[in-house]
JSON list of C-alpha atoms in Angstrom, two decimals:
[
{"chain": "M", "resi": 5, "resn": "ILE", "atom": "CA", "xyz": [0.01, 0.19, 0.04]},
{"chain": "M", "resi": 6, "resn": "VAL", "atom": "CA", "xyz": [2.73, 2.43, 1.03]},
{"chain": "M", "resi": 7, "resn": "ARG", "atom": "CA", "xyz": [4.81, 1.80, -2.28]},
{"chain": "M", "resi": 8, "resn": "HIS", "atom": "CA", "xyz": [1.37, 2.43, -4.28]},
{"chain": "M", "resi": 9, "resn": "TYR", "atom": "CA", "xyz": [0.80, 5.68, -2.64]},
{"chain": "M", "resi": 10, "resn": "ILE", "atom": "CA", "xyz": [4.18, 7.07, -2.95]},
{"chain": "M", "resi": 11, "resn": "ARG", "atom": "CA", "xyz": [4.19, 6.06, -6.64]},
{"chain": "M", "resi": 12, "resn": "GLY", "atom": "CA", "xyz": [0.83, 7.72, -7.21]},
{"chain": "M", "resi": 13, "resn": "TRP", "atom": "CA", "xyz": [-0.81, 10.46, -4.80]},
{"chain": "M", "resi": 14, "resn": "PHE", "atom": "CA", "xyz": [2.09, 11.21, -2.48]},
{"chain": "M", "resi": 15, "resn": "CYS", "atom": "CA", "xyz": [3.64, 13.93, -4.48]},
{"chain": "M", "resi": 16, "resn": "ILE", "atom": "CA", "xyz": [0.16, 15.60, -5.13]},
{"chain": "M", "resi": 17, "resn": "ASP", "atom": "CA", "xyz": [-0.69, 15.39, -1.28]},
{"chain": "M", "resi": 18, "resn": "LEU", "atom": "CA", "xyz": [2.71, 16.82, -0.29]},
{"chain": "M", "resi": 19, "resn": "VAL", "atom": "CA", "xyz": [2.52, 19.93, -2.37]},
{"chain": "M", "resi": 20, "resn": "SER", "atom": "CA", "xyz": [-1.26, 20.30, -1.45]},
{"chain": "M", "resi": 21, "resn": "VAL", "atom": "CA", "xyz": [-0.54, 20.70, 2.11]},
{"chain": "M", "resi": 22, "resn": "ALA", "atom": "CA", "xyz": [2.62, 22.59, 2.08]},
{"chain": "M", "resi": 23, "resn": "PRO", "atom": "CA", "xyz": [2.20, 26.20, 2.99]},
{"chain": "M", "resi": 24, "resn": "PHE", "atom": "CA", "xyz": [2.74, 28.73, 0.14]},
{"chain": "M", "resi": 25, "resn": "TRP", "atom": "CA", "xyz": [5.93, 30.22, 1.77]},
{"chain": "M", "resi": 26, "resn": "THR", "atom": "CA", "xyz": [7.83, 26.92, 1.52]},
{"chain": "M", "resi": 27, "resn": "ILE", "atom": "CA", "xyz": [6.86, 26.69, -2.16]},
{"chain": "M", "resi": 28, "resn": "ASP", "atom": "CA", "xyz": [8.06, 30.21, -2.50]},
{"chain": "M", "resi": 29, "resn": "ALA", "atom": "CA", "xyz": [11.27, 29.32, -0.81]},
{"chain": "M", "resi": 30, "resn": "PHE", "atom": "CA", "xyz": [11.89, 26.33, -3.26]},
{"chain": "M", "resi": 31, "resn": "ALA", "atom": "CA", "xyz": [10.73, 28.11, -6.39]},
{"chain": "M", "resi": 32, "resn": "VAL", "atom": "CA", "xyz": [13.73, 28.39, -8.89]},
{"chain": "M", "resi": 33, "resn": "GLY", "atom": "CA", "xyz": [14.15, 29.01, -12.43]},
{"chain": "M", "resi": 34, "resn": "ASN", "atom": "CA", "xyz": [11.67, 31.01, -14.40]},
{"chain": "M", "resi": 35, "resn": "PHE", "atom": "CA", "xyz": [8.80, 29.96, -12.66]},
{"chain": "M", "resi": 36, "resn": "SER", "atom": "CA", "xyz": [7.21, 32.95, -10.62]},
{"chain": "M", "resi": 37, "resn": "THR", "atom": "CA", "xyz": [5.76, 32.75, -7.23]},
{"chain": "M", "resi": 38, "resn": "LEU", "atom": "CA", "xyz": [2.25, 33.16, -8.56]},
{"chain": "M", "resi": 39, "resn": "GLN", "atom": "CA", "xyz": [2.60, 30.42, -11.01]},
{"chain": "M", "resi": 40, "resn": "VAL", "atom": "CA", "xyz": [3.88, 28.06, -8.28]},
{"chain": "M", "resi": 41, "resn": "ILE", "atom": "CA", "xyz": [0.96, 29.14, -6.06]},
{"chain": "M", "resi": 42, "resn": "ARG", "atom": "CA", "xyz": [-1.62, 28.51, -9.05]},
{"chain": "M", "resi": 43, "resn": "VAL", "atom": "CA", "xyz": [-0.03, 24.89, -9.46]},
{"chain": "M", "resi": 44, "resn": "ALA", "atom": "CA", "xyz": [-0.50, 24.20, -5.72]},
{"chain": "M", "resi": 45, "resn": "ARG", "atom": "CA", "xyz": [-4.11, 25.46, -5.96]},
{"chain": "M", "resi": 46, "resn": "LEU", "atom": "CA", "xyz": [-4.76, 23.10, -8.77]},
{"chain": "M", "resi": 47, "resn": "LEU", "atom": "CA", "xyz": [-3.25, 20.29, -7.17]},
{"chain": "M", "resi": 48, "resn": "ARG", "atom": "CA", "xyz": [-5.50, 20.91, -4.26]},
{"chain": "M", "resi": 49, "resn": "LEU", "atom": "CA", "xyz": [-8.38, 20.88, -6.72]},
{"chain": "M", "resi": 50, "resn": "VAL", "atom": "CA", "xyz": [-7.41, 17.30, -7.69]},
{"chain": "M", "resi": 51, "resn": "LYS", "atom": "CA", "xyz": [-7.24, 16.26, -3.93]},
{"chain": "M", "resi": 52, "resn": "MET", "atom": "CA", "xyz": [-10.80, 17.54, -3.70]},
{"chain": "M", "resi": 53, "resn": "ALA", "atom": "CA", "xyz": [-12.00, 15.36, -6.67]},
{"chain": "M", "resi": 54, "resn": "ARG", "atom": "CA", "xyz": [-10.45, 12.43, -4.79]},
{"chain": "M", "resi": 55, "resn": "LEU", "atom": "CA", "xyz": [-12.89, 13.44, -1.80]},
{"chain": "M", "resi": 56, "resn": "LEU", "atom": "CA", "xyz": [-15.76, 13.65, -4.07]},
{"chain": "M", "resi": 57, "resn": "ARG", "atom": "CA", "xyz": [-14.91, 10.01, -5.28]},
{"chain": "M", "resi": 58, "resn": "ALA", "atom": "CA", "xyz": [-14.56, 9.08, -1.68]},
{"chain": "M", "resi": 59, "resn": "SER", "atom": "CA", "xyz": [-18.00, 10.25, -1.13]},
{"chain": "M", "resi": 60, "resn": "ARG", "atom": "CA", "xyz": [-19.52, 8.32, -3.94]},
{"chain": "M", "resi": 61, "resn": "ILE", "atom": "CA", "xyz": [-18.15, 5.10, -2.47]},
{"chain": "M", "resi": 62, "resn": "PHE", "atom": "CA", "xyz": [-19.53, 5.91, 0.91]},
{"chain": "M", "resi": 63, "resn": "ASN", "atom": "CA", "xyz": [-22.92, 6.37, -0.87]},
{"chain": "M", "resi": 64, "resn": "ARG", "atom": "CA", "xyz": [-22.44, 2.86, -2.47]},
{"chain": "M", "resi": 65, "resn": "TRP", "atom": "CA", "xyz": [-21.71, 1.45, 0.74]},
{"chain": "M", "resi": 66, "resn": "GLN", "atom": "CA", "xyz": [-24.47, 3.07, 2.41]},
{"chain": "M", "resi": 67, "resn": "ALA", "atom": "CA", "xyz": [-26.85, 1.69, -0.14]},
{"chain": "M", "resi": 68, "resn": "LYS", "atom": "CA", "xyz": [-25.46, -1.93, 0.07]},
{"chain": "M", "resi": 69, "resn": "LEU", "atom": "CA", "xyz": [-25.32, -1.89, 3.65]},
{"chain": "M", "resi": 70, "resn": "SER", "atom": "CA", "xyz": [-28.93, -0.42, 4.05]},
{"chain": "M", "resi": 71, "resn": "VAL", "atom": "CA", "xyz": [-28.14, 1.65, 7.18]},
{"chain": "M", "resi": 72, "resn": "ARG", "atom": "CA", "xyz": [-31.17, 3.29, 8.90]},
{"chain": "M", "resi": 73, "resn": "HIS", "atom": "CA", "xyz": [-31.16, 6.95, 8.68]},
{"chain": "M", "resi": 74, "resn": "GLY", "atom": "CA", "xyz": [-31.25, 7.58, 12.32]},
{"chain": "M", "resi": 75, "resn": "THR", "atom": "CA", "xyz": [-27.93, 5.46, 12.62]},
{"chain": "M", "resi": 76, "resn": "LEU", "atom": "CA", "xyz": [-26.23, 7.32, 9.80]},
{"chain": "M", "resi": 77, "resn": "VAL", "atom": "CA", "xyz": [-27.32, 10.94, 11.09]},
{"chain": "M", "resi": 78, "resn": "ILE", "atom": "CA", "xyz": [-25.82, 9.85, 14.57]},
{"chain": "M", "resi": 79, "resn": "VAL", "atom": "CA", "xyz": [-22.36, 8.63, 12.78]},
{"chain": "M", "resi": 80, "resn": "LYS", "atom": "CA", "xyz": [-22.20, 11.72, 10.80]},
{"chain": "M", "resi": 81, "resn": "CYS", "atom": "CA", "xyz": [-22.67, 13.87, 13.98]},
{"chain": "M", "resi": 82, "resn": "CYS", "atom": "CA", "xyz": [-20.01, 11.90, 15.72]},
{"chain": "M", "resi": 83, "resn": "MET", "atom": "CA", "xyz": [-17.59, 12.36, 12.66]},
{"chain": "M", "resi": 84, "resn": "ALA", "atom": "CA", "xyz": [-18.31, 16.12, 12.71]},
{"chain": "M", "resi": 85, "resn": "ILE", "atom": "CA", "xyz": [-17.60, 16.56, 16.46]},
{"chain": "M", "resi": 86, "resn": "LEU", "atom": "CA", "xyz": [-14.15, 14.61, 16.00]},
{"chain": "M", "resi": 87, "resn": "LEU", "atom": "CA", "xyz": [-13.37, 16.83, 13.01]},
{"chain": "M", "resi": 88, "resn": "TYR", "atom": "CA", "xyz": [-14.09, 19.79, 14.91]},
{"chain": "M", "resi": 89, "resn": "SER", "atom": "CA", "xyz": [-12.18, 18.66, 17.95]},
{"chain": "M", "resi": 90, "resn": "HIS", "atom": "CA", "xyz": [-9.35, 17.79, 15.84]},
{"chain": "M", "resi": 91, "resn": "TRP", "atom": "CA", "xyz": [-9.38, 21.26, 14.04]},
{"chain": "M", "resi": 92, "resn": "SER", "atom": "CA", "xyz": [-9.66, 22.91, 17.46]},
{"chain": "M", "resi": 93, "resn": "ALA", "atom": "CA", "xyz": [-6.56, 20.92, 18.83]},
{"chain": "M", "resi": 94, "resn": "CYS", "atom": "CA", "xyz": [-4.65, 22.08, 15.82]},
{"chain": "M", "resi": 95, "resn": "ILE", "atom": "CA", "xyz": [-5.36, 25.79, 16.22]},
{"chain": "M", "resi": 96, "resn": "TRP", "atom": "CA", "xyz": [-4.64, 25.37, 20.08]}
]
């Protein structure tokens, strides 16, 4: 799994999560900073497309497993609380 990830999406993920100032620090040659930032934003859009694909897969699983609506709402709320807690901890 690791080898497949490193060969495939690792570079895109690495560039998409890097702060723009680090991209600016490593920009060399005839690329301007603005062009490098645009490329990084484009890579982030590619990553968002992956999330949409994951959403479709989740919807297929939901249809196959026939999860009750109430259970799904509770799971989504728990996931939202976990995500909010994670972001709060990162900011802290």
